[in-house]
GROMACS .gro file of C-alpha atoms in nm:
model
  249
    1ILE     CA    1   0.000   0.000   0.000
    2ALA     CA    2   0.281   0.239   0.089
    3GLY     CA    3   0.445   0.176  -0.247
    4ASP     CA    4   0.123   0.248  -0.435
    5ALA     CA    5   0.069   0.566  -0.233
    6TRP     CA    6   0.420   0.684  -0.313
    7ALA     CA    7   0.372   0.608  -0.683
    8ASP     CA    8   0.069   0.839  -0.688
    9CYS     CA    9   0.253   1.113  -0.497
   10GLY     CA   10   0.557   1.091  -0.722
   11LEU     CA   11   0.344   1.146  -1.033
   12ALA     CA   12   0.139   1.432  -0.890
   13ALA     CA   13   0.157   1.770  -1.063
   14TYR     CA   14   0.292   2.060  -0.858
   15VAL     CA   15  -0.045   2.233  -0.859
   16ASP     CA   16  -0.197   1.930  -0.686
   17VAL     CA   17   0.090   1.898  -0.437
   18LYS     CA   18   0.039   2.265  -0.348
   19LEU     CA   19  -0.338   2.230  -0.324
   20CYS     CA   20  -0.305   1.958  -0.057
   21CYS     CA   21  -0.048   2.142   0.155
   22LYS     CA   22  -0.278   2.172   0.461
   23LEU     CA   23  -0.289   1.793   0.485
   24TYR     CA   24   0.087   1.754   0.537
   25SER     CA   25   0.254   1.701   0.875
   26PRO     CA   26   0.565   1.917   0.914
   27THR     CA   27   0.683   1.698   1.202
   28ARG     CA   28   0.674   1.381   0.993
   29LEU     CA   29   0.831   1.555   0.694
   30ARG     CA   30   1.122   1.680   0.906
   31SER     CA   31   1.187   1.330   1.042
   32TRP     CA   32   1.180   1.175   0.694
   33ILE     CA   33   1.407   1.442   0.549
   34ALA     CA   34   1.661   1.396   0.829
   35TYR     CA   35   1.675   1.020   0.773
   36PRO     CA   36   2.020   0.965   0.614
   37ASN     CA   37   1.918   0.671   0.393
   38ILE     CA   38   1.610   0.825   0.238
   39GLY     CA   39   1.579   0.784  -0.139
   40SER     CA   40   1.669   1.087  -0.347
   41GLU     CA   41   1.330   1.104  -0.520
   42ARG     CA   42   1.148   1.109  -0.185
   43LEU     CA   43   1.390   1.361  -0.037
   44GLY     CA   44   1.307   1.614  -0.308
   45LEU     CA   45   0.930   1.577  -0.277
   46TYR     CA   46   0.935   1.589   0.102
   47GLY     CA   47   1.145   1.906   0.091
   48LEU     CA   48   0.898   2.067  -0.147
   49MET     CA   49   0.606   1.962   0.072
   50LEU     CA   50   0.767   2.106   0.384
   51GLY     CA   51   0.826   2.431   0.200
   52LEU     CA   52   0.455   2.446   0.125
   53CYS     CA   53   0.328   2.365   0.475
   54GLY     CA   54   0.612   2.465   0.707
   55GLN     CA   55   0.682   2.765   0.925
   56PRO     CA   56   0.970   3.016   0.900
   57ALA     CA   57   1.179   2.802   1.136
   58ASP     CA   58   1.161   2.517   0.886
   59ALA     CA   59   1.357   2.724   0.637
   60GLU     CA   60   1.679   2.691   0.834
   61PHE     CA   61   1.609   2.321   0.887
   62LEU     CA   62   1.580   2.269   0.512
   63ARG     CA   63   1.895   2.467   0.448
   64SER     CA   64   2.082   2.260   0.707
   65GLN     CA   65   1.980   1.941   0.525
   66LEU     CA   66   2.119   2.041   0.185
   67ILE     CA   67   2.469   1.917   0.264
   68SER     CA   68   2.534   1.560   0.377
   69SER     CA   69   2.684   1.540   0.725
   70GLU     CA   70   2.873   1.227   0.619
   71THR     CA   71   3.029   1.340   0.292
   72GLY     CA   72   3.012   1.718   0.313
   73GLU     CA   73   2.865   1.715  -0.039
   74PHE     CA   74   2.533   1.841  -0.170
   75ARG     CA   75   2.280   1.563  -0.107
   76PHE     CA   76   2.163   1.381  -0.418
   77GLY     CA   77   1.802   1.480  -0.479
   78ALA     CA   78   1.818   1.788  -0.256
   79GLU     CA   79   1.686   2.019  -0.528
   80GLY     CA   80   1.345   1.982  -0.364
   81LEU     CA   81   1.494   2.087  -0.030
   82LEU     CA   82   1.630   2.401  -0.194
   83ALA     CA   83   1.293   2.469  -0.357
   84GLY     CA   84   1.122   2.424  -0.021
   85TYR     CA   85   1.368   2.662   0.142
   86LEU     CA   86   1.299   2.928  -0.120
   87LEU     CA   87   0.923   2.877  -0.091
   88LEU     CA   88   0.957   2.980   0.273
   89THR     CA   89   1.210   3.259   0.227
   90GLY     CA   90   1.152   3.403  -0.119
   91GLU     CA   91   1.398   3.652  -0.262
   92SER     CA   92   1.591   3.695   0.063
   93GLY     CA   93   1.654   3.322   0.065
   94LEU     CA   94   1.781   3.339  -0.290
   95VAL     CA   95   2.041   3.596  -0.184
   96ALA     CA   96   2.161   3.360   0.091
   97THR     CA   97   2.165   3.069  -0.153
   98GLU     CA   98   2.379   3.264  -0.397
   99ARG     CA   99   2.628   3.339  -0.122
  100GLN     CA  100   2.643   2.971  -0.033
  101PHE     CA  101   2.656   2.810  -0.376
  102LEU     CA  102   2.803   3.067  -0.614
  103GLN     CA  103   3.125   3.117  -0.422
  104PRO     CA  104   3.421   2.878  -0.395
  105PRO     CA  105   3.447   2.604  -0.284
  106SER     CA  106   3.089   2.523  -0.388
  107SER     CA  107   3.048   2.231  -0.627
  108THR     CA  108   2.902   2.211  -0.976
  109THR     CA  109   2.644   1.972  -0.832
  110SER     CA  110   2.508   2.238  -0.599
  111ARG     CA  111   2.510   2.502  -0.873
  112HIS     CA  112   2.327   2.264  -1.106
  113ALA     CA  113   2.067   2.216  -0.834
  114LEU     CA  114   2.033   2.593  -0.811
  115LEU     CA  115   1.973   2.619  -1.187
  116GLN     CA  116   1.705   2.350  -1.169
  117THR     CA  117   1.541   2.529  -0.878
  118LEU     CA  118   1.546   2.860  -1.063
  119ASP     CA  119   1.374   2.688  -1.356
  120PHE     CA  120   1.107   2.557  -1.117
  121PHE     CA  121   1.037   2.902  -0.976
  122HIS     CA  122   1.038   3.067  -1.318
  123THR     CA  123   0.773   2.817  -1.429
  124TYR     CA  124   0.557   2.774  -1.120
  125GLU     CA  125   0.619   3.055  -0.868
  126PRO     CA  126   0.707   3.377  -1.055
  127GLU     CA  127   0.501   3.579  -0.807
  128LEU     CA  128   0.716   3.464  -0.517
  129ILE     CA  129   1.049   3.540  -0.685
  130PRO     CA  130   1.019   3.775  -0.987
  131ARG     CA  131   1.130   3.628  -1.316
  132SER     CA  132   1.371   3.917  -1.370
  133ARG     CA  133   1.543   3.826  -1.042
  134ILE     CA  134   1.555   3.459  -1.140
  135CYS     CA  135   1.726   3.547  -1.468
  136LEU     CA  136   1.976   3.768  -1.287
  137SER     CA  137   2.067   3.477  -1.059
  138ALA     CA  138   2.098   3.233  -1.351
  139ARG     CA  139   2.338   3.462  -1.536
  140LYS     CA  140   2.582   3.420  -1.248
  141LEU     CA  141   2.606   3.050  -1.339
  142LEU     CA  142   2.754   3.131  -1.679
  143ASP     CA  143   3.100   3.134  -1.523
  144ASP     CA  144   3.077   2.760  -1.458
  145PRO     CA  145   3.212   2.594  -1.777
  146VAL     CA  146   3.016   2.277  -1.706
  147LEU     CA  147   2.686   2.461  -1.672
  148ALA     CA  148   2.732   2.747  -1.920
  149GLU     CA  149   2.553   2.585  -2.213
  150MET     CA  150   2.272   2.455  -1.996
  151THR     CA  151   2.230   2.801  -1.846
  152ILE     CA  152   2.209   2.961  -2.192
  153MET     CA  153   1.939   2.709  -2.283
  154SER     CA  154   1.739   2.817  -1.981
  155LEU     CA  155   1.788   3.187  -2.051
  156SER     CA  156   1.666   3.135  -2.406
  157ARG     CA  157   1.365   2.935  -2.292
  158TRP     CA  158   1.283   3.212  -2.045
  159GLN     CA  159   1.332   3.471  -2.323
  160ASP     CA  160   1.584   3.664  -2.115
  161TRP     CA  161   1.709   3.862  -2.413
  162GLU     CA  162   1.884   4.113  -2.188
  163SER     CA  163   2.152   3.846  -2.147
  164MET     CA  164   2.260   3.914  -2.506
  165GLN     CA  165   2.519   4.171  -2.401
  166ILE     CA  166   2.679   3.934  -2.151
  167LEU     CA  167   2.679   3.643  -2.396
  168GLU     CA  168   2.835   3.854  -2.668
  169GLN     CA  169   3.126   3.923  -2.434
  170PHE     CA  170   3.151   3.552  -2.351
  171PHE     CA  171   3.170   3.479  -2.722
  172ASN     CA  172   3.442   3.737  -2.780
  173ASP     CA  173   3.645   3.607  -2.486
  174SER     CA  174   3.617   3.249  -2.609
  175LEU     CA  175   3.757   3.349  -2.949
  176GLN     CA  176   4.074   3.471  -2.784
  177THR     CA  177   4.162   3.121  -2.664
  178GLU     CA  178   4.116   2.944  -3.002
  179ASP     CA  179   4.019   2.641  -2.796
  180LYS     CA  180   3.810   2.384  -2.986
  181ASP     CA  181   3.641   2.292  -2.660
  182SER     CA  182   3.478   2.635  -2.667
  183GLU     CA  183   3.303   2.576  -3.000
  184PRO     CA  184   2.988   2.416  -2.850
  185LEU     CA  185   2.952   2.717  -2.621
  186GLN     CA  186   2.996   2.952  -2.918
  187ARG     CA  187   2.728   2.767  -3.115
  188CYS     CA  188   2.497   2.790  -2.816
  189ILE     CA  189   2.549   3.166  -2.795
  190LEU     CA  190   2.493   3.208  -3.168
  191GLN     CA  191   2.164   3.023  -3.152
  192PHE     CA  192   2.059   3.236  -2.857
  193ALA     CA  193   2.141   3.542  -3.070
  194GLN     CA  194   1.938   3.407  -3.361
  195HIS     CA  195   1.632   3.368  -3.139
  196CYS     CA  196   1.699   3.706  -2.978
  197SER     CA  197   1.721   3.878  -3.317
  198ARG     CA  198   1.355   3.788  -3.374
  199ALA     CA  199   1.237   3.907  -3.032
  200GLY     CA  200   1.180   4.277  -3.094
  201PHE     CA  201   0.803   4.258  -3.125
  202VAL     CA  202   0.520   4.122  -2.913
  203GLY     CA  203   0.198   4.015  -3.082
  204VAL     CA  204  -0.125   4.178  -2.966
  205GLY     CA  205  -0.390   3.963  -3.126
  206PRO     CA  206  -0.547   4.090  -3.449
  207GLU     CA  207  -0.381   4.431  -3.416
  208LEU     CA  208  -0.040   4.522  -3.548
  209PRO     CA  209   0.256   4.399  -3.343
  210GLN     CA  210   0.356   4.623  -3.057
  211VAL     CA  211   0.720   4.722  -3.017
  212ASP     CA  212   0.885   4.605  -2.698
  213PRO     CA  213   1.158   4.870  -2.643
  214VAL     CA  214   1.388   4.645  -2.441
  215GLY     CA  215   1.333   4.349  -2.671
  216ALA     CA  216   1.386   4.568  -2.977
  217GLU     CA  217   1.720   4.696  -2.847
  218CYS     CA  218   1.833   4.343  -2.761
  219SER     CA  219   1.717   4.231  -3.106
  220ARG     CA  220   1.923   4.500  -3.276
  221ARG     CA  221   2.228   4.405  -3.067
  222ALA     CA  222   2.183   4.042  -3.168
  223GLU     CA  223   2.153   4.134  -3.535
  224ARG     CA  224   2.472   4.342  -3.523
  225PHE     CA  225   2.650   4.060  -3.344
  226LEU     CA  226   2.540   3.800  -3.600
  227LYS     CA  227   2.646   4.022  -3.890
  228ARG     CA  228   2.989   4.069  -3.735
  229VAL     CA  229   3.032   3.695  -3.679
  230SER     CA  230   2.915   3.628  -4.035
  231ALA     CA  231   3.183   3.862  -4.166
  232ASP     CA  232   3.469   3.766  -3.934
  233ARG     CA  233   3.396   3.402  -3.840
  234PRO     CA  234   3.153   3.260  -4.097
  235GLU     CA  235   3.256   2.904  -4.013
  236ARG     CA  236   3.092   2.945  -3.673
  237LEU     CA  237   2.756   2.997  -3.843
  238ARG     CA  238   2.804   2.676  -4.040
  239ALA     CA  239   2.803   2.479  -3.717
  240PRO     CA  240   2.621   2.146  -3.673
  241SER     CA  241   2.251   2.121  -3.595
  242ALA     CA  242   2.086   2.312  -3.315
  243VAL     CA  243   2.226   2.264  -2.966
  244PHE     CA  244   1.898   2.344  -2.796
  245GLN     CA  245   1.535   2.417  -2.854
  246GLY     CA  246   1.450   2.784  -2.848
  247PRO     CA  247   1.122   2.925  -2.720
  248SER     CA  248   0.805   2.858  -2.913
  249PRO     CA  249   0.679   3.143  -3.131
   0.00000   0.00000   0.00000
């Protein structure tokens, strides 16, 4: 019976998990989360549930459970704990999280968890942490060479075209090294620019498109960037097939 119950919980949509939050027991959730041998998939869901039903004091408990006391590493599956922590603390908690995981000696694992959590909030809780703030936090992950391409994918999916200026500088810096390992990153940036170059207008139903001033400026920057690359490094635009899926029209 317990297995069947867990199977239903594990497949539940976030909106349903949130809807049932008054039914959860914070005391039981804390004891399950603290259990060192808990499965990673359960750990994440229990952390999310505690974030939905817990009190302010539970925020520090969740934060204390992110790192394994045995290994000193970010716990596998703790993305849900981080999401629960941010559900209770909002933007102030994000500032604390950045201090903890964006500074050495934090691991790529913890920064990857942060990116996943930012994606969750951008999709499901933009009123709790503004999307502009989420994008600002994600841009700080571009310095991690392991996560840079994945971060650009997220920024494109979120239509954070204001990142174009930063990514253009990343592209220019990568050309200075002439390192073939940087070519996938360059292709990723070029595809971001291609999507950005088409982002200057926002449809308004049957009426004529309305100009988005910020989007239009980012679009013009992307167009200038692509023209320069086409003139100076045309081989970069003849790269293999798309690295990632851009946003839907």
